[in-house]
Coordinates of C-alpha atoms and ligand atoms in Angstrom, one line a residue:
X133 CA 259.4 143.9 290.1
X134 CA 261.8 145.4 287.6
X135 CA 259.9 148.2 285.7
X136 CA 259.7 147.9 281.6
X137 CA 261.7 150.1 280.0
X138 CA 260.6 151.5 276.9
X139 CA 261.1 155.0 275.8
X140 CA 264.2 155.8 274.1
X141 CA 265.8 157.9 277.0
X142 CA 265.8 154.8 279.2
X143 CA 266.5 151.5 277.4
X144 CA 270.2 150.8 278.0
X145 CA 272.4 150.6 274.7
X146 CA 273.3 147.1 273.7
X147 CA 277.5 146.3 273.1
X148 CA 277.1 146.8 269.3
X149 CA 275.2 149.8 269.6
X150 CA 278.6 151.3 271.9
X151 CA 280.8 150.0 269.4
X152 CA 279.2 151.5 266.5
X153 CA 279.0 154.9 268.1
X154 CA 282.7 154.4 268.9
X155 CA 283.5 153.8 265.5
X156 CA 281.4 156.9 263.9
X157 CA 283.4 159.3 267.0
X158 CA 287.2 157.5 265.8
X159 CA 285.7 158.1 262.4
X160 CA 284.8 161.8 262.8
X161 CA 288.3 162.7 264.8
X162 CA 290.4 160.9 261.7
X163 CA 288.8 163.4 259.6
X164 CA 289.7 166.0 262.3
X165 CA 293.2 164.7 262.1
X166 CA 292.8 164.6 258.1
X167 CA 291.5 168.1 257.6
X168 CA 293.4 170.1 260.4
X169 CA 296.9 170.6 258.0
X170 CA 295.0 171.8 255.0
X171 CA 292.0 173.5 256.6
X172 CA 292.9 176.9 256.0
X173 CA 293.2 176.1 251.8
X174 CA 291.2 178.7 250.6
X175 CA 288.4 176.8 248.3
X176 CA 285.8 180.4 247.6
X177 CA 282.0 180.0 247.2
X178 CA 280.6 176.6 245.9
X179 CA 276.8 178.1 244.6
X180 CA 274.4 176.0 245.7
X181 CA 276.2 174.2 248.4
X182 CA 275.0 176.3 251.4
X183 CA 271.5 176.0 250.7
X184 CA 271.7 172.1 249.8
X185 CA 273.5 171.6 253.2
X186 CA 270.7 173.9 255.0
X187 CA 267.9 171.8 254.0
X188 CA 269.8 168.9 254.7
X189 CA 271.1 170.1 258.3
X190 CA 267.1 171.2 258.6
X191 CA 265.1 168.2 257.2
X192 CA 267.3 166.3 260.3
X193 CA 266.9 168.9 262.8
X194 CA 263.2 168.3 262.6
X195 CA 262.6 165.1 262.5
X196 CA 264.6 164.6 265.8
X197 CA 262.5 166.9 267.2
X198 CA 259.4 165.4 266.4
X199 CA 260.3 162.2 267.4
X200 CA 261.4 163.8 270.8
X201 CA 258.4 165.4 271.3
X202 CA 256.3 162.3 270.6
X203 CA 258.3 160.4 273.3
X204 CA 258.2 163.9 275.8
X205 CA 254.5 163.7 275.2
X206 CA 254.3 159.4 276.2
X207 CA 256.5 159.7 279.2
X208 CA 255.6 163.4 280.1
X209 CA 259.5 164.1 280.3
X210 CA 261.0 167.8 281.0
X211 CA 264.1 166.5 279.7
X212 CA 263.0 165.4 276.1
X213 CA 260.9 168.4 275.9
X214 CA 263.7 170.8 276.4
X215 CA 265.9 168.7 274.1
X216 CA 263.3 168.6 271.3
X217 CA 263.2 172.4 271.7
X218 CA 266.8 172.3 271.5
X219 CA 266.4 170.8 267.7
X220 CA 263.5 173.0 266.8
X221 CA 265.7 175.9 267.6
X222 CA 268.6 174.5 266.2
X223 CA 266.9 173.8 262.8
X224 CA 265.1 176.8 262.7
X225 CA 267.8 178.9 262.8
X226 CA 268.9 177.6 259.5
X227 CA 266.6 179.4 258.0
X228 CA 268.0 182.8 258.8
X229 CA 271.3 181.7 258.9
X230 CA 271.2 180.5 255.1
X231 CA 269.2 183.2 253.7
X232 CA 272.1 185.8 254.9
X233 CA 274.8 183.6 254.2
X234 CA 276.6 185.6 251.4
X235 CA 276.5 184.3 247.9
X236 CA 274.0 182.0 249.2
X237 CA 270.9 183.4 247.6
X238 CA 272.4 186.8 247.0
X239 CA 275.8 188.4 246.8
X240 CA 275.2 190.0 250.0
X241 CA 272.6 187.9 252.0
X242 CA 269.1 189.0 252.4
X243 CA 266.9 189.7 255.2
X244 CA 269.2 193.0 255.3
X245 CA 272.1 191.6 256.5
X246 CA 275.8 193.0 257.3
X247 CA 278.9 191.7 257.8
X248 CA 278.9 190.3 261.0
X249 CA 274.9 188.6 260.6
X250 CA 275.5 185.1 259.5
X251 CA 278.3 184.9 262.3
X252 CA 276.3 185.7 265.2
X253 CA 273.2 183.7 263.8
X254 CA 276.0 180.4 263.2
X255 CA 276.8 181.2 267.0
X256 CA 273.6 181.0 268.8
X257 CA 272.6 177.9 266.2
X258 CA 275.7 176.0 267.5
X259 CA 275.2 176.8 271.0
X260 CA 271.5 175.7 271.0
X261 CA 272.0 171.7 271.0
X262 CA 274.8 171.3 273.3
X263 CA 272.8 173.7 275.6
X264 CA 269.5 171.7 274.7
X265 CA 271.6 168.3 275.6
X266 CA 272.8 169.5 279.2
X267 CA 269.8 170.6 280.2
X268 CA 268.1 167.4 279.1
X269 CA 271.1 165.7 281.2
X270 CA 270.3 167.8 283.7
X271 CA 266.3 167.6 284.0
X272 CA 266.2 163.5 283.2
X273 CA 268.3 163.5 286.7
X274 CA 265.1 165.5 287.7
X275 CA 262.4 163.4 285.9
X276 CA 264.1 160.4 287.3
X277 CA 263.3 161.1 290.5
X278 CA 260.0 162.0 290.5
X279 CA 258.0 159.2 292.1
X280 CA 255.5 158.2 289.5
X281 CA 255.5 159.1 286.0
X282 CA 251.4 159.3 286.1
X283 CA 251.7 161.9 288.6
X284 CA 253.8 164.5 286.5
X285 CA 252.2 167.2 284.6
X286 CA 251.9 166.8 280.5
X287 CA 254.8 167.6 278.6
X288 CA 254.6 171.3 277.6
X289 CA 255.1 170.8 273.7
X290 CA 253.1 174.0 273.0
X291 CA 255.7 175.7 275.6
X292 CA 258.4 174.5 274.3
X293 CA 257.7 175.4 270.8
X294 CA 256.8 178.6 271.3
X295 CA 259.8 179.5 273.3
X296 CA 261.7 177.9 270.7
X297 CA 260.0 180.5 268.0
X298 CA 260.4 183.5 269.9
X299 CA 264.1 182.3 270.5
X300 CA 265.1 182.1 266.8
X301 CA 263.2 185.7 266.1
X302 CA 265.0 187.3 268.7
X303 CA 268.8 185.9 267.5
X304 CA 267.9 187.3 264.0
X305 CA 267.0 190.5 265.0
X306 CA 269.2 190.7 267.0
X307 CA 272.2 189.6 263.9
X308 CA 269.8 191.8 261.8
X309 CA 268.6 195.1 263.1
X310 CA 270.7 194.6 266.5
X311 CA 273.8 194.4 264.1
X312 CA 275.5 197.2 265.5
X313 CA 275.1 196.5 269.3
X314 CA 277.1 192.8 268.8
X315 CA 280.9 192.5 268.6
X316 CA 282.5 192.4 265.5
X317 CA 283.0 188.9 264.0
X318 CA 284.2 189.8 260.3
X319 CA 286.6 192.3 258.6
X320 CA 284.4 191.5 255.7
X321 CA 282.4 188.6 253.7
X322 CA 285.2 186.7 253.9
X323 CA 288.1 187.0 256.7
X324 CA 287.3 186.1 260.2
X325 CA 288.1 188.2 263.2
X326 CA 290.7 185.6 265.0
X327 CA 290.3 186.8 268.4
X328 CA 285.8 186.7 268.5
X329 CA 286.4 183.5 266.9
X330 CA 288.5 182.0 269.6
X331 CA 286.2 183.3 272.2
X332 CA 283.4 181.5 270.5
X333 CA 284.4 178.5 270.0
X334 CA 285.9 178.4 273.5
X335 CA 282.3 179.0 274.5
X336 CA 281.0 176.3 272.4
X337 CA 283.4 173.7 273.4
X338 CA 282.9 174.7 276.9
X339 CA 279.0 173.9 276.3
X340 CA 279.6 170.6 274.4
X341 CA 282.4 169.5 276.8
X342 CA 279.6 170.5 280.1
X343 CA 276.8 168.2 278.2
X344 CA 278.5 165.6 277.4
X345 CA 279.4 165.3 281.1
X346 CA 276.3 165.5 281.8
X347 CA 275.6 162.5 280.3
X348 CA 278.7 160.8 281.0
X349 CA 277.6 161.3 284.6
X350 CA 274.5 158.7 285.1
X351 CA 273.0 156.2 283.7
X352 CA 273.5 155.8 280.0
X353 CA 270.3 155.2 277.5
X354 CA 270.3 154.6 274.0
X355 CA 269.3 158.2 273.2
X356 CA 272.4 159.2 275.6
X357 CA 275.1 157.3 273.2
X358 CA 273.9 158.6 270.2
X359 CA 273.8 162.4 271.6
X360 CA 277.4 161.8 273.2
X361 CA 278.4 160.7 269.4
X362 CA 276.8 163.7 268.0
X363 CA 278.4 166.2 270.1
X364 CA 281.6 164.6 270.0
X365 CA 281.3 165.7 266.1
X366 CA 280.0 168.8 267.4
X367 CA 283.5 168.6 269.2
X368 CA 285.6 168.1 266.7
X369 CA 284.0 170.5 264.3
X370 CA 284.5 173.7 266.9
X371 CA 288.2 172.1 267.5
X372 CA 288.4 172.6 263.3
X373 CA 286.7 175.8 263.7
X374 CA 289.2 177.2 265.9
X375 CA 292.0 178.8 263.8
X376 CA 290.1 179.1 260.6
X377 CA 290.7 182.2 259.0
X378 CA 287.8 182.3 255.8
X379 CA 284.7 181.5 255.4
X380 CA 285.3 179.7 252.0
X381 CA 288.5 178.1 252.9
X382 CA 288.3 174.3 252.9
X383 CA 288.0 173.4 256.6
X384 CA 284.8 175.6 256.5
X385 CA 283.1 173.0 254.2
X386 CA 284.7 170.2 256.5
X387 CA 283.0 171.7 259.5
X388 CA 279.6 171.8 257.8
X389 CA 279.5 168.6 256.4
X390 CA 280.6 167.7 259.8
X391 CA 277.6 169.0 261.2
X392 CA 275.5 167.6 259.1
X393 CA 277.0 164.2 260.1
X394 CA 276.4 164.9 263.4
X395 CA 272.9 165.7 262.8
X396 CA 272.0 162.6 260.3
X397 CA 273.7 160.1 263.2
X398 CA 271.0 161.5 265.8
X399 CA 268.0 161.5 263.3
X400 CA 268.7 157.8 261.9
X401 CA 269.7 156.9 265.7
X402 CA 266.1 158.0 266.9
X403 CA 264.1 156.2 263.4
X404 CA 266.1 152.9 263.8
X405 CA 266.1 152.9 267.9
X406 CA 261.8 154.1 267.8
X407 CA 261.2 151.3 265.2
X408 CA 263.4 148.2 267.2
X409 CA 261.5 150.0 270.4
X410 CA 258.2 150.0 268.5
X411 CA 258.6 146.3 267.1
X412 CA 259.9 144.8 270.6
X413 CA 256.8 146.5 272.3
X414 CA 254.7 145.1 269.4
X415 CA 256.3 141.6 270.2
X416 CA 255.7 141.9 274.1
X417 CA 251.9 142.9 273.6
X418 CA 251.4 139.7 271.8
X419 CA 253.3 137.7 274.0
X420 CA 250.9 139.2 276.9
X421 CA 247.9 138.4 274.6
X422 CA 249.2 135.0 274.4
X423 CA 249.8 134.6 278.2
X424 CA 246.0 135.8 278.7
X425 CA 244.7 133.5 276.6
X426 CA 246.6 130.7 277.6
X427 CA 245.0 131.8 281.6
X428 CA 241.5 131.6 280.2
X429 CA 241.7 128.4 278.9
X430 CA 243.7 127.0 282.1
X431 CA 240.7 128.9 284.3
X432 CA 238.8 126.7 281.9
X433 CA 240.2 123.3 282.2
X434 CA 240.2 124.4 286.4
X435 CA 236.4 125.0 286.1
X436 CA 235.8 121.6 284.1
X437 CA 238.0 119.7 286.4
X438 CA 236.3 121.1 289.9
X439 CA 233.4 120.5 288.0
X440 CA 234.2 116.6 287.0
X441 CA 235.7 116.1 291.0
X442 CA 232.8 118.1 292.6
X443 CA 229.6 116.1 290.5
X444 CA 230.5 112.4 291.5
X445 CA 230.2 113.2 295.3
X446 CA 227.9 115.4 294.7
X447 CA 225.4 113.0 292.6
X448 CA 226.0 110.5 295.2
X449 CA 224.9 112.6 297.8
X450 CA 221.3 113.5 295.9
X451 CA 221.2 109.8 295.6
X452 CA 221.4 109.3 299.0
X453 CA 219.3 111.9 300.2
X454 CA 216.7 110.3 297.4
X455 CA 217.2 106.6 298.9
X456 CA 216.7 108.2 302.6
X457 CA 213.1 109.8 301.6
X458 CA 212.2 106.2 300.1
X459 CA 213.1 104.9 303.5
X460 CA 210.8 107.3 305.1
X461 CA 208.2 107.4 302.4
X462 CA 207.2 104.1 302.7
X463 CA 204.0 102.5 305.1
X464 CA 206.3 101.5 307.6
X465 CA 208.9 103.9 307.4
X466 CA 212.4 102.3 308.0
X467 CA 213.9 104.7 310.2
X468 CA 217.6 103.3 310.6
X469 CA 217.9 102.8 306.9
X470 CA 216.8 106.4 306.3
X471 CA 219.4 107.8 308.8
X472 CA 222.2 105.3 307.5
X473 CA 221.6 107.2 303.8
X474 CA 221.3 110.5 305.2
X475 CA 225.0 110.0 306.8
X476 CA 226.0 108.3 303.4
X477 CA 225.0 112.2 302.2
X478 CA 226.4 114.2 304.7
X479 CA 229.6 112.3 303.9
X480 CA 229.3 112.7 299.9
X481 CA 228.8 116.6 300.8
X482 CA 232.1 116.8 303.1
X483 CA 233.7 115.0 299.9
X484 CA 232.9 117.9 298.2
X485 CA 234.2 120.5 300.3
X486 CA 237.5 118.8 300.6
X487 CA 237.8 118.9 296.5
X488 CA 237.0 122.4 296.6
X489 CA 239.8 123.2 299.6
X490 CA 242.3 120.8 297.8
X491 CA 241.7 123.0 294.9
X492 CA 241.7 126.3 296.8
X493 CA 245.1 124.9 298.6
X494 CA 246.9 124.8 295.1
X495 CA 246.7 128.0 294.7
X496 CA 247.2 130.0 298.7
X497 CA 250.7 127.9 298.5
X498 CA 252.1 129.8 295.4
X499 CA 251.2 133.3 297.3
X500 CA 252.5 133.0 300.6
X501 CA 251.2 133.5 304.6
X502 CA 249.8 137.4 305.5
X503 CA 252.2 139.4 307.4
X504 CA 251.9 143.0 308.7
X505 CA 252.0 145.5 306.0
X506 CA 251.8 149.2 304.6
X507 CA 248.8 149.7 302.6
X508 CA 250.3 153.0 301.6
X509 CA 253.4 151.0 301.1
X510 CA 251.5 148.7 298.7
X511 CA 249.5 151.7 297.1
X512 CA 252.5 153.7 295.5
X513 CA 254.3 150.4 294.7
X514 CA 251.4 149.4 292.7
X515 CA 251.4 152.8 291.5
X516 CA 255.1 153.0 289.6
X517 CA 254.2 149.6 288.8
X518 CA 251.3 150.6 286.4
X519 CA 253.3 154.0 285.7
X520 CA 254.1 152.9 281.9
X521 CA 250.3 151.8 281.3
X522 CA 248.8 154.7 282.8
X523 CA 251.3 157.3 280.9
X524 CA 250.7 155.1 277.8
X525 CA 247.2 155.8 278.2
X526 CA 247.5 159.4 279.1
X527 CA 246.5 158.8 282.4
X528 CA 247.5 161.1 285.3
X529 CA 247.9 159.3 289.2
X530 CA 247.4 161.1 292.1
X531 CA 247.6 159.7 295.8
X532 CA 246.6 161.2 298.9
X533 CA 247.3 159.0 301.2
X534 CA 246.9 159.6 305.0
X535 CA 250.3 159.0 306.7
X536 CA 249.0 157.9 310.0
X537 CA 247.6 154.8 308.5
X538 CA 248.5 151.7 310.7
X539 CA 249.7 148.5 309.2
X540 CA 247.2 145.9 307.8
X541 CA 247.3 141.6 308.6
X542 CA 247.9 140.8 304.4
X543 CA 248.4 138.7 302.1
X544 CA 250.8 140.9 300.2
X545 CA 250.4 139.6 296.7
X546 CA 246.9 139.4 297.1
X547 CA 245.8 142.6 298.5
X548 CA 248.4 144.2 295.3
X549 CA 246.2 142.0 293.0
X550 CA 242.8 143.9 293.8
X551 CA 244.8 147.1 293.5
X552 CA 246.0 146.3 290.1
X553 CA 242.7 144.8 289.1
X554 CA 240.7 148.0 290.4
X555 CA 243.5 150.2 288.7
X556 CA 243.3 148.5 285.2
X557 CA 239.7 148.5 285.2
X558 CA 239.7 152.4 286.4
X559 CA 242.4 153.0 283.1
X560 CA 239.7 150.6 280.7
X561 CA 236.8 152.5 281.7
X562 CA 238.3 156.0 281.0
X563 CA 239.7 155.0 277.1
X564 CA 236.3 154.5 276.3
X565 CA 235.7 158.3 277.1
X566 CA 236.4 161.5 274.6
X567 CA 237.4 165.0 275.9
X568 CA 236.9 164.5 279.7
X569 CA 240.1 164.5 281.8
X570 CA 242.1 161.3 282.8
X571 CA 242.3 161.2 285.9
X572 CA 242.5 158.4 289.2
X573 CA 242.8 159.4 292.6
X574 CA 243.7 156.8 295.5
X575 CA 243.0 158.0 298.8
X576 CA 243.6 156.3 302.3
X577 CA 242.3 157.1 305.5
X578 CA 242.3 155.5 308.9
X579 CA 238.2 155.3 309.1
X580 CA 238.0 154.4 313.1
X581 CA 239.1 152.3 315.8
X582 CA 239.2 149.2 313.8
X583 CA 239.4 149.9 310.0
X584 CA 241.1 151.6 307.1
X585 CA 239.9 152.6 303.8
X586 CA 241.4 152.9 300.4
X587 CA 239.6 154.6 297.8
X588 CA 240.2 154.3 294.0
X589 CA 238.2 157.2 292.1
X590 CA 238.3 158.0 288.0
X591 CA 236.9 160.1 285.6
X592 CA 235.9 157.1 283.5
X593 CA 232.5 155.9 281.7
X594 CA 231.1 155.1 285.7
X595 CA 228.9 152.0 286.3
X596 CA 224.9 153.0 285.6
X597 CA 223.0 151.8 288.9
X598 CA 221.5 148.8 287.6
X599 CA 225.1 147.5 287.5
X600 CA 226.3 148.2 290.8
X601 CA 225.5 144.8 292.4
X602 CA 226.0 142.7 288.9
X603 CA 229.6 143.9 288.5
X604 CA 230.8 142.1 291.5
X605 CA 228.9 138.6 290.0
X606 CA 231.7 135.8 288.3
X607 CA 231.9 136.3 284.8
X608 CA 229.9 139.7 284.5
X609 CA 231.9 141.6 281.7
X610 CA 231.0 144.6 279.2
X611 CA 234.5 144.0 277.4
X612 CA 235.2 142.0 274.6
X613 CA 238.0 140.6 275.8
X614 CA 237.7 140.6 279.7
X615 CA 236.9 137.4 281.9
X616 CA 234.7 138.9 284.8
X617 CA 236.4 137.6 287.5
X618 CA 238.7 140.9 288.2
X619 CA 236.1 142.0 290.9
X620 CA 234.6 138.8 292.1
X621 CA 238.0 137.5 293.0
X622 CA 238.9 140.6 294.3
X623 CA 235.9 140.9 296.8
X624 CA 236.6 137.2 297.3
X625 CA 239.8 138.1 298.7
X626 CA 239.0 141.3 300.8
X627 CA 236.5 139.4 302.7
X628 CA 238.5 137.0 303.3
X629 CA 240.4 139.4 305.3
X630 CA 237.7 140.4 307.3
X631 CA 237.1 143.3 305.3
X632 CA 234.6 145.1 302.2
X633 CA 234.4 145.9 298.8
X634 CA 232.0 148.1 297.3
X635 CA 231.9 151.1 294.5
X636 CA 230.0 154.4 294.2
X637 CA 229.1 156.9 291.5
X638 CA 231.6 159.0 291.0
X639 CA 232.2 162.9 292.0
X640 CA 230.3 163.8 288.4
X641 CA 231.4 161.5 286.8
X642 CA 233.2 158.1 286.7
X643 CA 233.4 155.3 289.5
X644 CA 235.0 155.2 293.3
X645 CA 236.0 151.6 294.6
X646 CA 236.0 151.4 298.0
X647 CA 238.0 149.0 299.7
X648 CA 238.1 148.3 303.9
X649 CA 240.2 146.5 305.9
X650 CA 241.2 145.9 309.4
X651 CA 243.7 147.3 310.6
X652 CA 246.5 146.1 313.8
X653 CA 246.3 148.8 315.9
Ligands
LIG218 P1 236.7 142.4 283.5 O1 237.6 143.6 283.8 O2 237.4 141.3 283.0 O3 235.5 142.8 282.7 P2 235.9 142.7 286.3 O4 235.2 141.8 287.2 O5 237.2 143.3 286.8 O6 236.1 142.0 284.9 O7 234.9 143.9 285.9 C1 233.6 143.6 285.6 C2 232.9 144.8 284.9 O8 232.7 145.8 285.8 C3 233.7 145.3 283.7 O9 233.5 144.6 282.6 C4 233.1 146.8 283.7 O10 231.9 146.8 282.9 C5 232.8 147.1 285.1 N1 233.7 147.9 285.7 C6 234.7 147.6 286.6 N2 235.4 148.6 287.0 C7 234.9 149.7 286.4 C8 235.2 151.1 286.4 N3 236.2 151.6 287.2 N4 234.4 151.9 285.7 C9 233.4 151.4 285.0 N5 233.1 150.1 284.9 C10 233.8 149.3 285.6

């Protein structure tokens, strides 16, 4: 089954979403073109601009972050993590690099800086997001191949944002009291070294040029064309960068608007794509909702029509069995009679097996024959097929499953059913717990000469002992919205397979399925 994709980092980009990124990138490189002739026109200090940019370039910076954390923290990703860092870092060292930005908010810049302070601190803040964005190419590759998403570790937010802290003090130390142990970068407030510069921005472009072929390099996601847009205007504004010669000359100002272009596109990329993400997951849920309740009521016109074919042959047969004892009640007991109705009974009670097979028939056809298969196969599929419900719910996977397992006589879509049924129930019971751990275990072992066993442990609410036996009944439920059939059915359909189901307290807490089967060896 195809897996539901729904975080930002893995939903594919639709053809207007590419051709609006291509138009913002042929957009960005006209003003390149525009701007590279007269970019060295010396303009001097605008006041206020370079704080009003700042807070601009900052206010972006952070959103994205938090928006990447949110999804790291969902889909427990390495990659978003580091690239959320990557903006935290990014924004953050606006602060510094404004405050010493001369004629900023003083003549000289505070925070006691020198001449070459704002350089440096420009440096490491335009290395930090095209570093950020390879590494997040890099460590998605990594993410994606991780088996099951319930089975990696929380995202490290608190980590990451630490790291990114200490990160930003050390660069403005470093550009601050380290001044002296960093290359020189200007003659003076104004005039750029030419040669540091070069070497800069080669390093920059180098970085932007290695992410974005990072991404270029696998499958695309929504998130990956809007960070290929933004770095190609982080491109273009260290092309523009290149030969500039003043700080205040015009292509300067170019560059910074620039950036903050390239840092509005990825903010109002991740708003708009979260929000369409959010309503389409909105949309789905009710769909499902829909579909479930359109299930009940079929399971309920099922039960009224077995009901309606099972009573006629069923009444006839107490009628029988009632005509029979008249027979044999009377003085002279008419034997022949009595065993003539007691046929007509046994016959009106065959009827109503065959309306219960027919009925049963109906629905073995849609699922298929049994046929030899892995139940640790089955267990992981079933696994990275719940992997965006149990992430959603915070829920963490693991499976130890015993590799010498033989192969199991199964109906497939069956024996996946009680696994999904026992899973959702194990994920239900543990959101109605606070500040315990979330955590199912599935364990196989081969249990002797004729069986295996699969075990389905959690950390959830657990079953009190008065319930044990009731859970398994049709139609038990403790949920407002849950039919009671999930465990009858499945026990139904184990025995059926010449096998049990049963559950136990849990190891302290929460509940342990066990289910047995034979196995072929
Ligand atoms: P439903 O899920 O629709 O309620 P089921 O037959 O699957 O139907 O489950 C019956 C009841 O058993 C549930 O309502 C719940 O009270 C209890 N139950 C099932 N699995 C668990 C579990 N892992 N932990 C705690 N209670 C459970």
């Amino acid at each position: 089954m195809a897996q539901e994709t729904l975080g930002l980092f893995d939903t594919a980009p639709v053809r207007q979403e590419i051709r609006i990124g291509l138009a913002i990138v042929a957009l960005v490189f006209i003003t390149l073109i525009v701007a590279t002739p007269v970019h060295n026109i010396y303009v001097g200090a605008i006041p206020g601009l370079i704080p009003a940019l700042d807070a601009g370039m900052l206010v972006c910076d952070l959103i994205s972050a938090a928006i990447l954390y949110a999804q790291a923290v969902v889909f427990r990703s390495r990659a978003l993590t580091v690239l959320a860092s990557g903006y935290v870092i990014s924004g953050l060292l606006l602060i510094p690099w404004a405050l010493t930005f001369p004629g900023a908010f003083s003549a000289a810049g505070l925070l006691g800086a020198k001449v070459n302070t704002t350089g440096w601190i420009a440096v490491a803040w335009r290395l930090s997001v095209p570093i950020a964005v390879f590494f997040y190419g890099w460590l998605k590759r990594a993410d994606a191949t991780d088996r099951s998403l319930a089975e990696r570790p929380p995202a490290r937010i608190v980590q990451g944002l630490l790291i990114s802290f200490a990160l930003v003090i050390f660069v403005t130390l470093l550009a601050t009291l380290g001044h002296d142990l960093l290359p020189s970068f200007f003659i003076d407030q104004n005039q750029v070294i030419q040669s540091t510069l070069i070497t800069v921005n080669v390093v920059v472009i180098a970085w932007t040029v290695a992410a974005m072929v990072m991404l270029l390099r696998q499958e695309r996601s929504v998130l990956d064309l809007w960070l290929l847009v933004a770095l190609s205007a982080w491109l273009a504004q260290s092309l523009l960068n290149l030969p500039l010669q003043s700080r205040f000359s015009l292509g300067a100002y170019v560059f910074l608007v620039l950036t903050l272009v390239s840092n509005l596109i990825v903010m109002l990329a991740l708003i708009t794509e979260s929000n369409r993400l959010y309503a389409r997951l909105a949309l789905s849920t009710a769909a499902r909702d829909r579909e479930r309740d359109a299930r009940l009521i079929s399971m309920d016109a099922v039960a009224a029509a077995i009901a309606h074919e099972v009573a006629q042959p069923l009444v006839a047969a107490k009628l029988s069995v009632s005509t029979a004892l008249s027979w044999l009640n009377r003085s002279e007991p008419d034997t022949k009679m009595a065993i003539r109705s007691l046929h007509e009974a046994a016959d009106s009670s065959e009827r109503t097996f065959d309306v219960i097979k027919s009925v049963r028939a109906t629905f073995v056809t849609e699922e298929g024959t049994r046929s030899e298969i892995s139940l640790n196969d089955l267990a992981r599929e079933t696994a990275s097929l719940m992997d965006r419900e149990l992430a959603a719910r915070k829920v963490s996977l693991k499976l130890s499953l015993d590799d010498s397992l033989p192969p199991i006589l199964a109906n497939r879509v069956q024996i996946q059913r009680v696994l999904i049924n026992l899973l959702t129930n194990a994920i239900e019971s543990m959101v109605q717990t606070r500040r315990r751990p979330r955590n199912i275990a599935i364990r196989s072992v081969l249990l002797d000469e004729q069986n295996v066993q699969l075990d389905v442990s959690d950390t959830g609410a657990g079953i009190s002992p008065d319930r044990m036996a009731q859970i398994f009944e049709p139609f038990f439920t403790t949920k407002a919205t849950g039919t009671g059939l999930g465990l009858s059915l499945s026990r139904t359909i184990i025995e059926e397979h010449g096998g049990r189901l049963w559950v136990s307290p849990g190891d302290g807490c929460g509940a342990t399925f066990h289910m047995q089967l034979p196995h072929r060896r």
